[in-house]
CSV table of C-alpha atoms in Angstrom, one decimal:
chain,number,residue,atom,x,y,z
A,1,MET,CA,7.4,-127.0,27.9
A,2,ALA,CA,11.0,-125.4,28.7
A,3,TYR,CA,9.9,-122.2,29.8
A,4,ARG,CA,12.5,-119.6,32.0
A,5,HIS,CA,9.8,-116.7,33.1
A,6,LEU,CA,7.1,-117.2,35.8
A,7,PHE,CA,4.2,-114.2,35.9
A,8,PHE,CA,2.2,-114.6,39.1
A,9,ASP,CA,-0.8,-112.6,40.4
A,10,LEU,CA,-0.6,-111.1,43.7
A,11,ASP,CA,-4.5,-110.9,45.1
A,12,HIS,CA,-6.0,-114.0,46.0
A,13,THR,CA,-2.9,-116.6,44.4
A,14,LEU,CA,-0.1,-115.7,47.2
A,15,TRP,CA,-1.5,-112.3,49.8
A,16,ASP,CA,-4.4,-113.7,51.1
A,17,PHE,CA,-7.0,-110.9,50.4
A,18,GLU,CA,-10.1,-112.3,52.3
A,19,THR,CA,-7.7,-112.8,55.7
A,20,ASN,CA,-5.8,-109.6,55.2
A,21,ALA,CA,-9.4,-107.3,54.6
A,22,ASP,CA,-11.4,-109.0,56.6
A,23,GLU,CA,-8.7,-108.1,59.4
A,24,THR,CA,-9.0,-104.5,58.7
A,25,LEU,CA,-12.4,-104.4,58.6
A,26,THR,CA,-13.0,-105.6,61.7
A,27,THR,CA,-9.9,-102.2,63.1
A,28,LEU,CA,-12.0,-100.1,61.0
A,29,TYR,CA,-15.6,-101.5,62.4
A,30,ASP,CA,-14.1,-101.2,66.0
A,31,ARG,CA,-12.3,-97.8,65.8
A,32,HIS,CA,-14.8,-96.1,64.0
A,33,GLY,CA,-17.6,-97.9,66.4
A,34,LEU,CA,-20.0,-98.8,63.3
A,35,ALA,CA,-22.1,-101.5,65.8
A,36,ARG,CA,-23.4,-97.6,67.3
A,37,HIS,CA,-25.9,-97.8,63.6
A,38,GLY,CA,-27.3,-100.8,65.6
A,39,THR,CA,-28.6,-101.5,62.3
A,40,PHE,CA,-25.8,-104.5,61.2
A,41,ASP,CA,-22.7,-106.2,62.7
A,42,LEU,CA,-19.8,-107.4,61.8
A,43,PRO,CA,-20.1,-110.0,59.6
A,44,THR,CA,-22.6,-108.2,58.0
A,45,PHE,CA,-20.6,-105.3,57.5
A,46,LYS,CA,-17.9,-107.8,56.0
A,47,ARG,CA,-20.0,-109.6,53.5
A,48,VAL,CA,-21.2,-106.2,52.7
A,49,TYR,CA,-18.2,-104.8,51.9
A,50,SER,CA,-17.1,-107.4,50.4
A,51,ASP,CA,-20.0,-107.5,47.4
A,52,VAL,CA,-19.6,-103.8,47.1
A,53,ASN,CA,-16.5,-104.4,46.1
A,54,GLN,CA,-16.1,-107.1,44.4
A,55,ALA,CA,-19.0,-104.7,41.7
A,56,LEU,CA,-16.4,-101.9,41.8
A,57,TRP,CA,-13.3,-104.1,40.7
A,58,ARG,CA,-15.6,-105.5,37.8
A,59,LEU,CA,-16.1,-101.9,36.6
A,60,TYR,CA,-12.4,-100.5,37.3
A,61,GLN,CA,-11.8,-103.7,34.7
A,62,ALA,CA,-13.8,-102.5,32.2
A,63,ASN,CA,-13.0,-99.7,32.7
A,64,LYS,CA,-16.0,-97.8,33.6
A,65,VAL,CA,-14.7,-96.4,37.3
A,66,THR,CA,-11.5,-95.0,38.3
A,67,GLN,CA,-9.5,-95.8,40.9
A,68,THR,CA,-10.2,-92.7,42.9
A,69,GLN,CA,-14.1,-93.2,42.3
A,70,LEU,CA,-13.3,-96.5,43.3
A,71,ARG,CA,-11.8,-95.6,46.8
A,72,GLU,CA,-13.7,-93.1,46.8
A,73,VAL,CA,-17.7,-94.6,46.7
A,74,ARG,CA,-16.7,-98.1,47.9
A,75,PHE,CA,-17.3,-97.7,51.6
A,76,VAL,CA,-20.1,-94.8,51.4
A,77,ARG,CA,-22.2,-97.6,49.3
A,78,THR,CA,-21.7,-100.4,51.8
A,79,LEU,CA,-23.2,-98.4,54.9
A,80,ALA,CA,-25.8,-96.5,52.7
A,81,LYS,CA,-26.9,-100.4,52.4
A,82,LEU,CA,-26.9,-101.1,56.0
A,83,GLY,CA,-28.8,-98.0,56.7
A,84,VAL,CA,-26.7,-95.6,57.4
A,85,ALA,CA,-26.4,-92.0,55.8
A,86,GLU,CA,-24.0,-90.3,53.4
A,87,ALA,CA,-23.3,-87.3,56.3
A,88,ASP,CA,-22.4,-90.5,58.8
A,89,VAL,CA,-20.2,-92.4,57.6
A,90,PRO,CA,-16.2,-91.4,58.8
A,91,PRO,CA,-15.3,-89.6,56.2
A,92,THR,CA,-11.5,-91.4,56.6
A,93,LEU,CA,-12.6,-95.1,56.6
A,94,SER,CA,-11.7,-95.7,52.9
A,95,ALA,CA,-8.2,-93.8,53.6
A,96,GLU,CA,-7.7,-95.2,56.8
A,97,PHE,CA,-8.8,-98.9,55.2
A,98,THR,CA,-5.1,-98.5,52.1
A,99,ASP,CA,-3.8,-97.5,54.4
A,100,ILE,CA,-3.9,-100.4,56.9
A,101,LEU,CA,-4.5,-103.3,54.2
A,102,PRO,CA,-0.8,-103.1,52.6
A,103,GLU,CA,0.7,-104.1,55.7
A,104,LYS,CA,-1.0,-107.3,56.7
A,105,SER,CA,1.4,-110.3,55.6
A,106,ALA,CA,-1.1,-113.1,55.3
A,107,VAL,CA,0.0,-114.9,52.6
A,108,PHE,CA,-1.6,-118.6,51.0
A,109,PRO,CA,0.4,-121.7,52.8
A,110,HIS,CA,3.7,-122.8,50.9
A,111,THR,CA,3.3,-119.8,48.9
A,112,HIS,CA,7.6,-118.9,50.1
A,113,GLU,CA,8.7,-121.8,50.3
A,114,THR,CA,7.2,-122.5,46.6
A,115,LEU,CA,8.7,-119.2,45.7
A,116,ALA,CA,12.0,-120.2,47.0
A,117,TYR,CA,12.4,-123.0,44.9
A,118,LEU,CA,11.0,-121.5,41.6
A,119,ARG,CA,13.4,-119.0,42.4
A,120,GLY,CA,16.4,-121.2,42.3
A,121,LYS,CA,15.2,-122.4,38.6
A,122,TYR,CA,13.3,-119.6,36.5
A,123,THR,CA,13.2,-115.6,36.8
A,124,LEU,CA,9.8,-114.7,38.6
A,125,HIS,CA,7.8,-111.5,37.8
A,126,LEU,CA,4.8,-110.2,38.9
A,127,ILE,CA,1.6,-108.8,37.1
A,128,THR,CA,-1.4,-107.4,38.7
A,129,ASN,CA,-4.2,-105.2,37.5
A,130,GLY,CA,-3.4,-103.3,41.5
A,131,PHE,CA,-2.7,-100.6,42.5
A,132,GLU,CA,1.2,-99.6,42.2
A,133,ASP,CA,1.7,-98.2,46.0
A,134,VAL,CA,-0.5,-100.5,47.4
A,135,GLN,CA,0.4,-103.7,45.6
A,136,HIS,CA,4.7,-102.6,46.6
A,137,ARG,CA,3.3,-102.1,50.3
A,138,LYS,CA,1.5,-104.8,50.5
A,139,LEU,CA,5.1,-107.3,49.0
A,140,ALA,CA,7.5,-105.7,51.7
A,141,SER,CA,4.9,-106.2,54.7
A,142,SER,CA,4.6,-109.6,53.6
A,143,ASN,CA,8.2,-110.0,52.6
A,144,LEU,CA,7.4,-111.4,48.9
A,145,ALA,CA,9.4,-108.2,47.2
A,146,GLN,CA,12.8,-109.9,47.3
A,147,TYR,CA,11.6,-113.1,44.8
A,148,PHE,CA,10.5,-110.7,41.7
A,149,ASP,CA,13.0,-109.1,39.0
A,150,GLN,CA,10.3,-107.4,38.1
A,151,VAL,CA,6.1,-106.2,39.3
A,152,ILE,CA,4.6,-105.2,36.5
A,153,THR,CA,0.8,-103.3,37.7
A,154,SER,CA,-1.8,-102.4,35.7
A,155,GLU,CA,-1.4,-98.3,37.1
A,156,HIS,CA,1.7,-98.6,35.7
A,157,SER,CA,0.9,-100.4,32.4
A,158,GLY,CA,-1.8,-98.5,31.1
A,159,HIS,CA,-3.7,-102.0,30.4
A,160,LEU,CA,-6.1,-103.8,33.2
A,161,LYS,CA,-5.8,-108.1,32.2
A,162,PRO,CA,-7.5,-109.4,30.5
A,163,ASP,CA,-6.6,-107.1,28.0
A,164,PRO,CA,-3.6,-108.6,26.0
A,165,ARG,CA,-1.4,-105.5,25.8
A,166,MET,CA,-1.1,-105.5,30.0
A,167,PHE,CA,1.1,-109.2,29.1
A,168,ALA,CA,2.6,-107.1,26.2
A,169,HIS,CA,3.9,-104.7,28.4
A,170,ALA,CA,4.2,-107.6,31.2
A,171,LEU,CA,6.3,-109.1,28.6
A,172,GLN,CA,8.6,-106.5,27.2
A,173,ALA,CA,9.7,-105.3,30.7
A,174,ALA,CA,11.0,-109.2,32.2
A,175,GLY,CA,12.6,-109.4,28.6
A,176,ALA,CA,10.0,-112.9,27.5
A,177,GLY,CA,9.0,-114.5,25.0
A,178,ALA,CA,5.1,-115.8,25.6
A,179,PRO,CA,6.0,-120.0,24.7
A,180,GLU,CA,8.6,-119.3,27.3
A,181,SER,CA,6.6,-117.9,29.8
A,182,LEU,CA,4.0,-119.4,32.9
A,183,MET,CA,0.9,-117.4,34.0
A,184,ILE,CA,0.3,-118.8,37.7
A,185,GLY,CA,-3.3,-117.0,39.0
A,186,ASP,CA,-6.7,-117.6,40.7
A,187,ASN,CA,-8.6,-115.4,38.9
A,188,LEU,CA,-10.1,-117.2,35.4
A,189,GLU,CA,-10.7,-114.3,32.5
A,190,CYS,CA,-8.6,-111.7,34.5
A,191,ASP,CA,-5.3,-114.3,34.7
A,192,VAL,CA,-5.8,-117.3,32.5
A,193,LEU,CA,-8.0,-116.2,29.3
A,194,GLY,CA,-6.3,-113.1,29.2
A,195,ALA,CA,-2.4,-115.0,29.4
A,196,HIS,CA,-4.4,-117.7,26.9
A,197,ASN,CA,-5.2,-114.7,23.7
A,198,ALA,CA,-1.3,-113.5,25.1
A,199,GLY,CA,-0.3,-116.5,23.9
A,200,ILE,CA,0.8,-117.5,27.3
A,201,ASP,CA,1.0,-120.4,29.1
A,202,GLN,CA,-1.6,-121.1,32.0
A,203,VAL,CA,-2.0,-122.6,35.7
A,204,TYR,CA,-4.9,-121.6,37.4
A,205,PHE,CA,-5.0,-122.0,41.2
A,206,ASN,CA,-8.5,-123.0,42.7
A,207,PRO,CA,-7.7,-123.2,46.2
A,208,ALA,CA,-11.4,-123.9,47.0
A,209,LYS,CA,-12.0,-125.9,43.8
A,210,ARG,CA,-15.0,-124.6,42.0
A,211,ARG,CA,-16.1,-126.4,39.3
A,212,HIS,CA,-15.9,-124.5,35.3
A,213,PHE,CA,-15.3,-125.9,31.6
A,214,ALA,CA,-12.3,-123.8,30.8
A,215,GLN,CA,-10.1,-124.5,28.9
A,216,VAL,CA,-6.3,-124.4,31.2
A,217,THR,CA,-3.2,-125.8,30.4
A,218,TYR,CA,-2.7,-126.6,34.6
A,219,GLU,CA,-4.8,-126.8,37.3
A,220,ILE,CA,-4.0,-126.9,41.2
A,221,SER,CA,-5.3,-126.1,44.5
A,222,SER,CA,-2.4,-125.7,46.6
A,223,LEU,CA,0.5,-124.0,45.5
A,224,ASP,CA,3.4,-126.0,46.6
A,225,GLU,CA,1.6,-128.4,43.3
A,226,LEU,CA,3.3,-126.4,40.8
A,227,ARG,CA,6.5,-128.9,42.0
A,228,ALA,CA,5.0,-131.2,40.2
A,229,PHE,CA,6.0,-129.6,36.7
A,230,LEU,CA,8.1,-127.4,37.2
């Protein structure tokens, strides 16, 4: 297939969300002295936050909560599960998380060298369900913005992956056709199935080598494997 346009997901595909969030949560735990509550330690705080945040993102992607609601309630719900009353939740916790996290710069192994290689052969774009302001700050802090022609966010397009309208918007913004495009992402539903339903070939980035039964065009566990067929 003669691809001309490559569309990448950002979080969990290029930008190492887990590492960057882990560092940010450590900062907040220490800054606000959350250990004083005496009912949970740092690993427990991180684990519960991750569970709550993932659940809220699923609701957001299903259009059941708004961006504002997601940001406002994730730490309240996390600390409630850990036995902390809402009145005792530091009111700036969510805002601080949103301020600190995008300044982190950890990316997956081989990200920069792979993108530099691909940039010489294809036009690269990003398509992400992340929030507009946050995603652009992540790209700047991690020095990833240089590689991409178009950055398409759900907030700007008005749709969320896997909605075919999100992919149609991305193709239009990039001036690309579906047959000449390839989507690379870590999420089977949002990235792989969403692209498939839009007529776009897909690369499933599966670094943990999780077992699945999805039909995918290509599958990789490391970004440098893209060089084998691109």
